[in-house]
Amino acid sequence: MDNPKASTLASAGKFLGPFLPAVVVFLVAMVWGTLASPFFLDIPVLLLHSGRYMEIGLLALAMTLVIIHGDIDLSVASNLAFSAAMLGLVYESGASIAVASVAAIAVGTTLGLFNGFLVTVVGLPSLVVTLGTLALYRGMAQIALGDQAVTGYPDGFVGADQNLVFELIPLPLTVFIVMAVLIGFLAHRTTFGFVSLMLGKNQVATMFSGLQPKMNRLIAFALSGAMAGFAAVLITARLGSTRSNLALGFELLVVTIVVLGGTDIFGGKGTIGGTVLALFAVIAVREALAIQNVNGQIQDAVIGLILVLTIAVPVAVSRLFGRVKVSRRKALLGLEKGTTQ
Amino acid sequence: MKRMKLGTKSPRSKFFALGASALVAVGLVGCATDASDSTDSAPAEPTTDSAEVLEIVYIPKNLGNPYFDNIVAGLQEAAPELNMTVEVVGPAQAGATDQIQYIDAAIQQQVDAILISPNDADALVPSLKRAMDAGIVVISVNSDMSAEGRDLAILPVDFTTLGDFLVELTAEVTDGAGDFAVLSATSTAPDQNVWIEGMRDVLAGGAYPDLNLVDVVYGDDAPDKSTNETNALLTRYPDLAAIVAPTTVGVAAAAQVLSASPLKGQVQVTGLGTPNEMRQYIKDGTVKAVALWDPKAQGILAAHLAAALINGTFTATPGASINVPGVGDRVVNDDTQVITGPPVTFTAENIDDFDF
């Protein structure tokens, strides 16, 4: 308090705390990749490669909101696949690619709303609902497309992911940044976001506070679906083809990134900024491993280890300093009792 | 710029500040090493070590599949005489898009050739086109893909005749009569789907009036899923005469289920399997016959074709021919494919002659 520098330092530390694991992982991976391969640190190439992860990134943004509420949406990847299937079928039926893309986003949002309806209006647990729709939406995609692929998308659309904004930032990354800013604003600068956090911390208390928590959760699920629709458009442009097995298993990668970004899996705590950082940390790790020809299984294992460590290390550290904290808390409690009585 | 202003105007907008500082950090790291990077790579490009040692990357469908290990063995056998280094990288799962990361990394490493067993006929095309634009030779090994995504395809066998061959094999083990089901790999595996279509065509032709294809199930080339699908087939079709698995993982899983089942001998298992995996089931009487080509020969052929294409001594145009030691003379067909050879049927009599 006497030393303003110390207090700003402390508040900076407090602010950075939840982001620290992702930042450390990102920096270590970048340095390590650079040392390991002369080909690694080519910023335009790395930015271009990041496009591959932006579908997961978009899903993770909305998933952060869903998880902050204390819910989960496991159906995102299946929703993406069905939205992409609809994009393909609408385009095949003769509509323009723009119309087909809008249709995909609309379909994704609708499927997200359906999840939200079952969770908030019917009152079913989101884990069960979206576990069901994970299978349902994937099955619908398979029925829609069968074993066939939709191909023959127009040239300007296929490879659109290689277009650069400001001659540096690839289109998928640009879309992601815009969405991150919008959803970040929603989560951290609006009443909606405030209610979200309260809801995750204590649902019962929030319901008695005269707010509209149901609406909040419904919007989060709809947003999750909308992101699946956007991701469907991005992935179709990137691959130039659509199959029903698109994005298989993406939901686990999405949840991993959200948790890695410091969002509490039980809700009530989390930031969009953390998710963004975690996404880039995962990209850096994967790219640093890929350039060294490290196989898929080992890459998955490394990401898994990082996830466990980022959760375990802070807990271990707080246990280590636990005694101090407990005694402090006791002192504080005693003080409060003293003042209220 | 607008974003920066927003960030500085509102002291509370930590979110923007964080994003901006992260960008700055990335930028700094980028600048710091951009300089050293360009001096590093400048001599690397013109010296072209690669003119002496050919660097090739092979990307199998997924790892831990013994079939692809044999292709690797063939590549490695041929590599020393061709002055070639072979890197093998691949995804954990055979998902449609899981191989793209490795294609991008190979382009970044400026390898001479990418050999790939594609998981999807279309989804890899944009990435592989970028590789070809960068002057990298791209060969699709073991199954074909959209021709615009590769220079050349190496097929293990004439796929157009494989449907006939599998039906013939099924007729052989079932004495030409009964219901049978197909246990395939993934539902989108391009090669398996062509073969199953071929089988349907042969059956529709009427040459085998007493053979009925009752179901096609997908074990995704995963042993546990293939085992479950086999058990499900046995429950669903009590009168099943045979399970035909045109994938090595599937046929081994089906044979393993039946070797421990009371239906052993009653329900036949056949399809495409490696001798080493199927030896015990052929010897214990679960399986009468399975077939396969020699994936190792495919690897040898792939290494020689890659080297010839890189060195410019061979072009991937229809009619071009090449002599490959240990394989023979091979000609590029009208679909710019090279076919390795005919399938080999393994029975109790000849299985000990093979080791792969």
XYZ file of C-alpha atoms in Angstrom:
697
model
C 0.000 0.000 0.000
C 2.843 2.391 0.825
C 4.709 1.217 -2.247
C 2.515 1.695 -5.328
C 4.988 -0.243 -7.486
C 4.676 -3.324 -5.310
C 0.897 -3.218 -5.438
C 0.768 -2.878 -9.237
C 3.227 -5.754 -9.446
C 1.029 -7.808 -7.151
C -2.121 -7.014 -9.127
C -0.318 -7.804 -12.375
C 0.700 -11.143 -10.890
C -2.832 -11.763 -9.718
C -4.141 -10.913 -13.182
C -1.608 -13.071 -15.011
C -1.938 -16.012 -12.625
C -4.595 -18.019 -14.494
C -2.917 -17.320 -17.831
C 0.567 -18.209 -16.705
C 0.501 -21.936 -17.623
C -0.639 -21.253 -21.190
C 1.866 -18.426 -21.657
C 4.724 -20.560 -20.330
C 3.742 -23.511 -22.512
C 3.485 -21.255 -25.565
C 6.880 -19.633 -25.034
C 8.648 -22.907 -24.222
C 7.202 -24.564 -27.337
C 8.208 -21.642 -29.566
C 11.772 -21.564 -28.258
C 12.061 -25.340 -28.345
C 10.742 -25.615 -31.900
C 13.132 -22.883 -33.040
C 16.117 -24.644 -31.489
C 15.062 -28.039 -32.823
C 14.524 -27.161 -36.476
C 15.837 -24.365 -38.715
C 12.533 -24.518 -40.600
C 10.283 -23.919 -37.596
C 10.318 -20.181 -36.967
C 8.796 -18.882 -40.163
C 6.041 -16.594 -38.857
C 3.952 -16.364 -42.063
C 4.065 -20.164 -42.409
C 3.174 -20.712 -38.751
C 0.289 -18.254 -39.062
C -0.905 -20.089 -42.153
C -0.667 -23.419 -40.323
C -2.700 -21.951 -37.465
C -5.676 -21.971 -39.841
C -5.935 -25.715 -39.267
C -6.777 -25.103 -35.606
C -9.264 -22.277 -35.978
C -12.295 -24.536 -36.273
C -11.376 -25.944 -32.861
C -10.683 -22.397 -31.683
C -14.146 -21.126 -32.644
C -15.786 -24.043 -30.867
C -13.613 -23.396 -27.795
C -14.736 -19.748 -27.548
C -18.402 -20.645 -27.172
C -17.542 -23.729 -25.103
C -15.860 -21.417 -22.584
C -19.184 -19.642 -22.026
C -21.063 -22.933 -21.806
C -18.605 -24.296 -19.236
C -18.610 -21.042 -17.220
C -22.351 -21.667 -16.747
C -21.531 -25.058 -15.303
C -22.794 -26.799 -18.455
C -20.968 -28.668 -21.219
C -21.632 -29.166 -24.937
C -20.165 -32.429 -26.180
C -22.111 -32.287 -29.436
C -20.064 -29.492 -31.059
C -18.046 -31.674 -33.444
C -21.100 -33.654 -34.531
C -23.004 -30.409 -34.973
C -20.128 -29.149 -37.142
C -20.315 -32.312 -39.275
C -24.076 -32.010 -39.779
C -23.867 -28.280 -40.538
C -21.136 -29.028 -43.089
C -23.279 -31.784 -44.592
C -26.133 -29.281 -44.965
C -23.748 -26.782 -46.547
C -22.786 -29.460 -49.067
C -26.332 -30.553 -49.840
C -27.654 -26.994 -50.169
C -24.777 -26.151 -52.503
C -25.343 -29.328 -54.539
C -29.008 -28.435 -54.913
C -27.910 -25.400 -56.926
C -27.781 -22.603 -54.361
C -24.820 -20.234 -54.275
C -21.984 -20.955 -51.872
C -22.926 -17.858 -49.832
C -26.472 -19.133 -49.347
C -25.139 -22.583 -48.469
C -22.786 -21.064 -45.885
C -25.559 -19.048 -44.259
C -27.672 -22.218 -44.213
C -24.875 -24.093 -42.426
C -24.620 -21.394 -39.747
C -28.414 -21.385 -39.345
C -28.505 -25.175 -39.022
C -25.666 -25.135 -36.472
C -27.443 -22.480 -34.413
C -30.691 -24.446 -34.538
C -29.018 -27.627 -33.305
C -27.364 -25.592 -30.547
C -30.755 -24.139 -29.577
C -32.177 -27.660 -29.459
C -29.460 -28.620 -26.943
C -30.208 -25.470 -24.981
C -33.942 -26.137 -25.039
C -33.494 -29.627 -23.606
C -31.126 -28.348 -20.926
C -32.893 -25.170 -19.816
C -36.584 -25.621 -20.609
C -36.902 -29.378 -20.131
C -34.267 -29.240 -17.383
C -32.062 -32.179 -18.328
C -28.354 -32.328 -17.431
C -26.248 -30.918 -20.267
C -23.716 -33.767 -20.070
C -26.434 -36.332 -20.819
C -28.234 -34.207 -23.410
C -25.130 -33.410 -25.441
C -23.751 -36.941 -25.096
C -26.968 -37.964 -26.804
C -26.883 -35.279 -29.473
C -23.179 -36.057 -30.061
C -24.328 -39.396 -31.461
C -27.577 -38.035 -32.910
C -26.066 -35.182 -34.954
C -23.241 -37.398 -36.251
C -25.792 -40.002 -37.251
C -27.852 -37.347 -39.025
C -24.734 -36.304 -40.942
C -24.156 -39.911 -41.951
C -27.763 -40.295 -43.092
C -27.531 -37.045 -45.056
C -24.310 -37.888 -46.896
C -23.951 -41.661 -46.661
C -20.484 -42.826 -47.623
C -20.211 -40.128 -50.258
C -18.239 -36.914 -50.210
C -19.552 -33.607 -51.504
C -16.894 -32.009 -53.704
C -16.771 -29.499 -56.532
C -17.042 -26.347 -54.445
C -16.144 -23.173 -56.372
C -12.482 -22.191 -56.608
C -12.709 -18.918 -54.728
C -14.326 -20.719 -51.805
C -11.930 -23.675 -51.708
C -8.603 -22.349 -50.491
C -10.187 -19.192 -49.063
C -8.350 -20.118 -45.872
C -5.098 -19.246 -47.651
C -6.191 -15.641 -48.201
C -4.332 -13.119 -46.088
C -5.858 -10.117 -44.355
C -3.390 -7.187 -44.235
C -1.046 -9.524 -46.164
C -0.210 -11.389 -42.966
C -3.161 -12.786 -41.044
C -4.865 -15.744 -42.756
C -8.643 -15.548 -43.081
C -9.484 -18.289 -40.521
C -7.329 -16.549 -37.904
C -9.055 -13.244 -38.716
C -12.478 -14.816 -38.236
C -11.280 -16.282 -34.949
C -9.908 -12.954 -33.676
C -13.160 -11.140 -34.514
C -15.212 -13.852 -32.772
C -12.870 -13.864 -29.772
C -13.292 -10.098 -29.381
C -17.087 -10.312 -29.711
C -17.528 -13.260 -27.368
C -14.894 -11.859 -25.019
C -16.860 -8.620 -24.852
C -20.079 -10.544 -24.198
C -18.472 -12.618 -21.459
C -16.510 -9.949 -19.645
C -18.125 -6.576 -20.375
C -21.861 -7.182 -20.243
C -24.556 -8.106 -17.752
C -24.860 -11.362 -19.648
C -21.302 -12.280 -18.721
C -21.825 -11.222 -15.113
C -24.889 -13.444 -14.818
C -22.901 -16.257 -16.465
C -20.262 -16.205 -13.768
C -22.846 -16.002 -10.966
C -24.748 -18.857 -12.522
C -21.684 -21.048 -12.609
C -20.839 -20.217 -9.016
C -24.283 -20.714 -7.546
C -27.236 -21.536 -9.720
C -29.844 -21.535 -6.963
C -28.845 -18.142 -5.593
C -28.817 -16.689 -9.101
C -32.314 -17.944 -9.813
C -33.591 -16.231 -6.672
C -31.936 -12.978 -7.616
C -34.513 -12.024 -10.230
C -32.233 -12.524 -13.201
C -32.855 -14.666 -16.272
C -30.281 -17.457 -15.930
C -32.206 -19.824 -18.208
C -31.991 -17.368 -21.050
C -28.266 -17.058 -20.434
C -27.661 -20.768 -20.727
C -29.886 -21.041 -23.785
C -27.928 -18.268 -25.512
C -24.638 -19.982 -24.688
C -25.804 -23.235 -26.297
C -27.122 -21.362 -29.340
C -23.790 -19.583 -29.628
C -21.993 -22.919 -29.372
C -24.119 -24.167 -32.258
C -23.509 -21.000 -34.272
C -19.746 -21.460 -33.856
C -20.129 -25.044 -35.079
C -21.838 -23.571 -38.161
C -19.045 -21.038 -38.729
C -16.454 -23.784 -38.211
C -18.304 -25.937 -40.759
C -17.912 -23.170 -43.345
C -14.203 -22.750 -42.519
C -13.407 -26.468 -42.655
C -15.256 -26.902 -45.956
C -13.303 -24.036 -47.516
C -10.082 -25.524 -46.171
C -10.668 -29.116 -47.328
C -12.692 -28.453 -50.453
C -14.859 -31.457 -49.621
C -17.400 -32.656 -47.062
C -17.769 -36.059 -45.465
C -19.855 -37.229 -42.544
C -16.791 -38.116 -40.456
C -15.557 -34.533 -40.459
C -14.066 -33.229 -37.193
C -14.383 -36.614 -35.503
C -13.283 -36.305 -31.874
C -12.899 -32.521 -31.939
C -15.066 -32.135 -28.810
C -12.313 -33.498 -26.568
C -9.719 -31.150 -28.067
C -12.102 -28.254 -27.511
C -12.716 -29.099 -23.849
C -8.964 -29.622 -23.357
C -8.218 -26.135 -24.655
C -10.918 -24.506 -22.525
C -9.643 -26.205 -19.364
C -6.022 -25.466 -20.278
C -7.056 -21.818 -20.514
C -7.932 -21.752 -16.831
C -11.709 -22.219 -17.067
C -13.092 -24.230 -14.165
C -14.727 -27.365 -15.556
C -17.354 -27.028 -12.792
C -18.231 -23.500 -13.877
C -18.163 -20.089 -12.259
C -14.674 -19.213 -13.407
C -13.081 -18.706 -16.784
C -12.010 -16.205 -19.402
C -12.092 -15.985 -23.167
C -8.540 -14.591 -23.067
C -7.374 -17.745 -21.299
C -8.973 -19.930 -23.956
C -7.336 -17.885 -26.722
C -3.922 -18.246 -25.079
C -4.429 -21.975 -24.503
C -5.337 -22.442 -28.166
C -2.103 -20.786 -29.255
C -0.142 -22.782 -26.692
C -1.543 -26.021 -28.137
C -0.825 -24.844 -31.695
C 2.775 -24.007 -30.746
C 3.289 -27.405 -29.076
C 1.754 -29.356 -31.967
C 3.696 -27.454 -34.626
C 6.975 -27.739 -32.689
C 6.431 -31.501 -32.455
C 5.295 -31.921 -36.068
C 8.357 -30.181 -37.496
C 10.461 -32.771 -35.667
C 8.406 -35.602 -37.178
C 6.928 -36.601 -33.835
C 4.061 -39.032 -34.274
C 0.411 -38.448 -33.468
C 0.232 -40.647 -30.379
C 3.183 -38.860 -28.775
C 1.732 -35.443 -29.634
C -1.525 -36.434 -27.944
C 0.411 -37.698 -24.928
C 2.342 -34.425 -24.619
C -0.871 -32.369 -24.739
C -2.391 -34.693 -22.125
C 0.642 -34.313 -19.884
C 0.541 -30.523 -20.208
C -3.131 -30.532 -19.244
C -2.496 -32.649 -16.157
C 0.473 -30.503 -15.155
C -1.339 -27.187 -15.556
C -4.038 -28.453 -13.237
C -1.786 -30.282 -10.793
C 0.999 -27.719 -10.397
C -1.186 -24.835 -9.136
C -2.909 -27.230 -6.708
C 0.452 -28.527 -5.494
C 1.737 -24.996 -5.081
C -1.312 -23.891 -3.139
C -1.034 -26.998 -0.922
C 2.575 -26.094 -0.294
C 1.561 -22.636 0.856
C -1.707 -23.933 2.254
C -0.739 -23.557 5.892
C 0.002 -19.893 5.513
C -3.282 -19.327 3.738
C -5.337 -21.244 6.258
C -3.887 -19.336 9.163
C -4.451 -16.085 7.325
C -8.010 -17.019 6.508
C -8.647 -17.929 10.131
C -7.277 -14.609 11.213
C -9.477 -12.866 8.682
C -12.549 -14.788 9.793
C -11.842 -13.921 13.370
C -11.542 -10.282 12.425
C -14.841 -10.319 10.559
C -16.613 -11.995 13.451
C -15.200 -9.380 15.711
C -16.493 -6.530 13.574
C -19.968 -7.914 12.915
C -20.711 -8.722 16.480
C -4.831 0.211 -34.642
C -8.409 0.741 -33.593
C -8.111 -2.186 -31.279
C -4.990 -0.749 -29.658
C -6.835 2.502 -28.956
C -9.709 0.664 -27.393
C -7.285 -1.193 -25.185
C -5.547 1.913 -23.922
C -8.698 3.981 -23.493
C -10.349 1.673 -21.046
C -8.051 0.650 -18.222
C -10.442 -2.139 -17.341
C -10.203 -3.887 -20.691
C -7.580 -6.347 -19.603
C -8.765 -8.665 -22.300
C -7.693 -6.395 -25.117
C -4.480 -5.447 -23.400
C -3.623 -9.084 -22.997
C -4.356 -9.850 -26.628
C -2.242 -6.902 -27.721
C 0.676 -7.848 -25.494
C 0.527 -11.440 -26.698
C 0.673 -10.185 -30.287
C 3.628 -7.945 -29.448
C 5.413 -10.851 -27.791
C 4.901 -13.061 -30.817
C 6.056 -10.235 -33.040
C 9.226 -9.712 -30.988
C 10.120 -13.383 -31.007
C 9.406 -13.376 -34.714
C 11.671 -10.402 -35.489
C 14.467 -11.590 -33.254
C 14.821 -14.876 -35.029
C 13.630 -13.842 -38.467
C 17.050 -12.368 -39.102
C 18.971 -15.427 -37.969
C 16.482 -17.645 -39.748
C 17.048 -16.016 -43.112
C 20.838 -16.324 -42.772
C 20.359 -19.914 -41.688
C 18.166 -20.942 -44.549
C 20.011 -18.911 -47.170
C 22.915 -21.345 -47.483
C 20.598 -24.322 -46.929
C 18.702 -23.663 -50.153
C 21.391 -23.265 -52.790
C 23.748 -25.954 -51.429
C 20.996 -28.533 -52.107
C 22.340 -31.379 -50.055
C 19.191 -32.987 -51.342
C 20.803 -33.455 -54.749
C 22.951 -36.078 -53.048
C 20.687 -37.429 -50.296
C 17.002 -37.668 -51.207
C 14.754 -36.806 -48.285
C 11.377 -38.479 -48.379
C 8.555 -38.582 -45.868
C 6.059 -41.416 -45.715
C 2.713 -40.700 -44.034
C 0.749 -43.918 -43.371
C -2.990 -43.891 -42.663
C -2.293 -44.295 -38.995
C 0.420 -45.761 -36.829
C 0.492 -49.138 -35.142
C -0.917 -50.927 -38.192
C 1.398 -53.820 -39.187
C 0.326 -53.547 -42.814
C 1.904 -50.119 -43.166
C 4.963 -51.261 -41.221
C 5.642 -53.598 -44.158
C 5.461 -50.738 -46.637
C 7.963 -48.936 -44.407
C 10.188 -52.030 -44.398
C 10.176 -51.995 -48.208
C 11.001 -48.287 -48.331
C 13.854 -48.772 -45.903
C 15.187 -51.784 -47.792
C 15.417 -49.787 -51.019
C 16.597 -46.525 -49.424
C 20.385 -47.178 -49.131
C 20.923 -48.056 -52.802
C 18.913 -44.969 -53.802
C 20.836 -42.728 -51.375
C 17.600 -41.837 -49.669
C 16.493 -41.055 -46.113
C 12.993 -42.116 -45.118
C 11.079 -40.403 -42.301
C 7.841 -42.033 -41.209
C 5.272 -39.827 -39.451
C 1.606 -40.276 -39.010
C -1.494 -39.570 -36.969
C -2.778 -41.647 -34.073
C -6.182 -42.105 -35.710
C -7.103 -42.641 -39.332
C -9.312 -39.521 -39.401
C -9.959 -37.724 -42.681
C -8.003 -34.601 -41.756
C -5.421 -35.980 -39.306
C -2.697 -36.268 -41.958
C -2.753 -32.606 -43.008
C -0.471 -31.498 -40.169
C 2.260 -33.843 -41.432
C 1.887 -32.697 -45.030
C 2.297 -29.077 -43.910
C 5.338 -29.986 -41.797
C 6.947 -31.838 -44.739
C 6.450 -28.783 -46.976
C 8.001 -26.625 -44.267
C 11.000 -29.010 -44.103
C 11.407 -28.777 -47.899
C 11.572 -32.550 -48.378
C 12.023 -34.008 -51.878
C 9.021 -36.301 -51.882
C 5.900 -37.000 -49.827
C 4.599 -40.561 -49.960
C 1.165 -40.857 -48.417
C -1.473 -43.519 -47.850
C -4.435 -41.144 -47.883
C -7.260 -41.364 -45.370
C -9.555 -39.368 -47.592
C -9.648 -39.041 -51.363
C -10.581 -35.346 -51.351
C -9.808 -33.635 -48.046
C -6.031 -33.779 -48.540
C -6.051 -32.327 -52.047
C -5.602 -28.620 -51.139
C -2.612 -29.418 -48.864
C -0.963 -31.792 -51.357
C -1.455 -29.266 -54.169
C 0.557 -26.800 -52.093
C 3.274 -29.461 -51.740
C 3.418 -29.994 -55.512
C 3.491 -26.213 -56.048
C 6.557 -26.185 -53.773
C 8.266 -28.652 -56.130
C 7.739 -31.729 -53.946
C 6.999 -35.078 -55.620
C 3.739 -36.503 -54.234
C 2.946 -40.207 -54.527
C -0.210 -41.811 -53.168
C 0.752 -45.249 -51.861
C -1.600 -48.215 -51.381
C -4.777 -46.388 -52.384
C -5.531 -43.663 -54.847
C -7.022 -40.237 -54.311
C -8.221 -37.384 -56.523
C -5.611 -37.232 -59.289
C -5.157 -33.462 -58.917
C -3.629 -34.065 -55.466
C -0.743 -36.366 -56.482
C 1.781 -36.970 -59.267
C 1.414 -40.735 -59.229
C -0.421 -43.473 -57.346
C 0.975 -46.881 -56.445
C -1.705 -49.500 -55.996
C -1.038 -52.867 -54.348
C -3.163 -54.724 -56.854
C -5.560 -54.080 -59.712
C -8.440 -52.776 -57.575
C -10.935 -53.268 -60.375
C -10.485 -57.029 -60.124
C -10.394 -57.218 -56.327
C -14.177 -57.376 -55.912
C -14.162 -60.486 -58.144
C -11.229 -61.904 -56.244
C -12.877 -61.450 -52.804
C -16.140 -63.031 -53.956
C -14.163 -65.917 -55.474
C -12.303 -66.344 -52.177
C -15.614 -66.280 -50.259
C -17.079 -68.886 -52.605
C -13.986 -71.029 -52.071
C -14.265 -71.085 -48.258
C -18.082 -71.440 -48.174
C -18.341 -73.953 -51.032
C -20.250 -71.348 -52.979
C -23.357 -71.019 -50.811
C -24.600 -69.017 -47.837
C -25.084 -65.564 -46.323
C -21.996 -63.498 -45.657
C -21.233 -60.107 -44.160
C -18.410 -57.659 -44.813
C -16.419 -56.226 -41.906
C -14.688 -53.200 -43.392
C -12.348 -50.441 -42.152
C -13.813 -46.918 -41.848
C -16.974 -46.088 -43.741
C -15.030 -43.548 -45.804
C -11.944 -45.671 -46.617
C -11.710 -45.174 -50.389
C -10.091 -48.540 -51.249
C -12.428 -50.734 -49.177
C -15.473 -48.957 -50.551
C -14.374 -49.601 -54.139
C -13.822 -53.298 -53.385
C -17.173 -53.715 -51.652
C -18.847 -52.035 -54.613
C -16.967 -54.473 -56.863
C -18.217 -57.417 -54.780
C -21.797 -56.177 -55.118
C -21.373 -55.906 -58.889
C -20.065 -59.470 -59.166
C -22.901 -60.819 -57.029
C -25.452 -58.860 -59.066
C -23.936 -60.455 -62.172
C -25.411 -63.797 -61.087
C -22.283 -65.940 -61.260
C -22.727 -66.858 -57.584
C -26.508 -67.345 -57.179
C -26.278 -68.924 -53.707
C -24.014 -66.286 -52.107
C -25.771 -63.373 -50.379
C -24.119 -60.249 -49.008
C -26.381 -59.484 -46.025
C -24.583 -56.616 -44.293
C -21.566 -54.291 -44.346
C -20.247 -53.141 -40.947
C -17.297 -50.913 -40.091
C -14.646 -51.745 -37.492
C -12.727 -48.516 -38.226
C -9.464 -50.510 -38.342
C -9.563 -50.581 -34.536
C -9.248 -54.057 -32.946
C -11.834 -53.419 -30.215
C -14.464 -51.938 -32.534
C -13.842 -54.727 -35.063
C -14.303 -57.327 -32.306
C -17.583 -55.725 -31.224
C -18.858 -55.576 -34.788
C -17.955 -59.253 -35.301
C -19.873 -60.279 -32.181
C -22.827 -58.170 -33.291
C -22.842 -59.887 -36.704
C -22.803 -63.343 -35.105
C -25.797 -62.406 -32.938
C -27.737 -60.677 -35.704
C -27.304 -63.403 -38.344
C -27.420 -66.880 -36.760
C -27.112 -68.532 -40.198
C -24.073 -66.567 -41.277
C -21.701 -68.622 -43.439
C -18.791 -66.221 -43.586
C -17.383 -62.894 -42.480
C -15.263 -61.252 -45.153
C -12.930 -58.526 -43.884
C -11.043 -56.632 -46.607
C -8.730 -55.103 -43.979
C -5.931 -56.741 -41.990
C -7.076 -55.345 -38.624
C -10.644 -56.516 -39.211
C -9.807 -60.017 -40.394
C -7.508 -60.662 -37.412
C -10.160 -59.408 -34.975
C -12.878 -61.550 -36.587
C -10.621 -64.633 -36.573
C -9.746 -64.046 -32.936
C -13.442 -63.859 -31.961
C -14.285 -67.048 -33.868
C -11.256 -69.035 -32.704
C -12.682 -68.763 -29.161
C -16.315 -69.243 -30.222
C -18.435 -72.401 -30.540
C -19.194 -71.188 -34.068
C -15.567 -71.831 -35.065
C -15.518 -73.765 -38.324
C -19.212 -73.088 -38.906
C -18.747 -69.383 -39.671
C -15.799 -68.887 -42.008
C -13.499 -65.887 -41.782
C -11.676 -64.689 -44.852
C -10.477 -61.507 -46.457
C -7.206 -59.634 -46.547
C -4.743 -60.496 -43.775
C -1.013 -60.614 -43.167
C 0.536 -64.097 -42.874
C 2.138 -63.355 -39.504
C -1.130 -62.199 -37.932
C -3.231 -64.969 -39.472
C -0.792 -67.885 -39.065
C -2.208 -69.112 -35.740
C -5.825 -68.954 -36.971
C -4.998 -70.817 -40.183
C -3.119 -73.439 -38.175
C -5.911 -73.894 -35.585
C -8.512 -74.329 -38.332
C -10.507 -71.110 -37.731
C -9.509 -69.767 -41.120
C -9.187 -71.748 -44.358
C -7.700 -69.053 -46.539
C -6.895 -65.340 -46.558
C -5.199 -63.310 -49.220
C -2.991 -60.290 -49.556
C -0.364 -58.766 -51.769
C 3.113 -58.116 -50.549
C 3.084 -54.615 -49.011
C 6.870 -54.745 -48.811
C 7.089 -54.950 -52.617
C 4.888 -51.856 -52.681
C 7.363 -50.025 -50.452
C 10.302 -51.018 -52.671
C 8.410 -49.881 -55.770
C 7.437 -46.598 -54.071
C 11.049 -45.810 -53.122
C 12.303 -46.443 -56.674
C 9.513 -44.433 -58.296
C 10.056 -41.538 -55.883
C 13.792 -41.478 -56.615
C 13.237 -41.657 -60.381
C 10.677 -38.837 -60.285
C 12.909 -36.626 -58.107
C 15.946 -37.255 -60.319
C 13.907 -36.640 -63.456
C 14.806 -40.005 -65.002
C 11.127 -40.931 -65.163
C 7.884 -39.033 -65.747
C 4.482 -39.868 -64.353
C 2.760 -40.059 -67.722
C 0.632 -42.931 -69.046
C 2.783 -45.524 -70.817
C 6.049 -44.627 -69.072
C 7.809 -47.759 -67.846
C 10.447 -48.481 -65.233
C 12.414 -51.556 -64.194
C 12.498 -51.999 -60.421
C 14.958 -54.554 -59.045
C 13.117 -57.228 -57.054
C 9.703 -56.218 -58.459
C 10.067 -56.217 -62.241
C 8.963 -53.997 -65.135
C 6.041 -51.737 -64.337
C 4.074 -49.385 -66.586
C 2.075 -46.266 -65.681
C -1.562 -46.818 -66.661
C -4.034 -44.292 -68.084
C -5.038 -43.110 -64.601
C -1.359 -42.399 -63.746
C -1.296 -45.413 -61.461
C 1.327 -48.136 -61.116
C 0.092 -51.554 -60.020
C 2.376 -53.618 -57.772
C 1.190 -57.134 -58.582
C -1.458 -59.851 -58.170
C -2.747 -60.940 -54.720
C -1.378 -64.062 -53.011
C -3.698 -66.544 -51.249
C -2.369 -67.962 -47.973
C -3.532 -71.404 -46.848
C -2.237 -74.006 -44.393
C 0.000 -75.335 -47.188
C 1.931 -72.173 -48.047
C 1.617 -69.781 -45.101
C 5.007 -70.699 -43.629
C 6.693 -69.465 -46.821
C 5.799 -65.873 -45.886
C 7.068 -63.653 -43.119
C 5.380 -60.273 -42.953
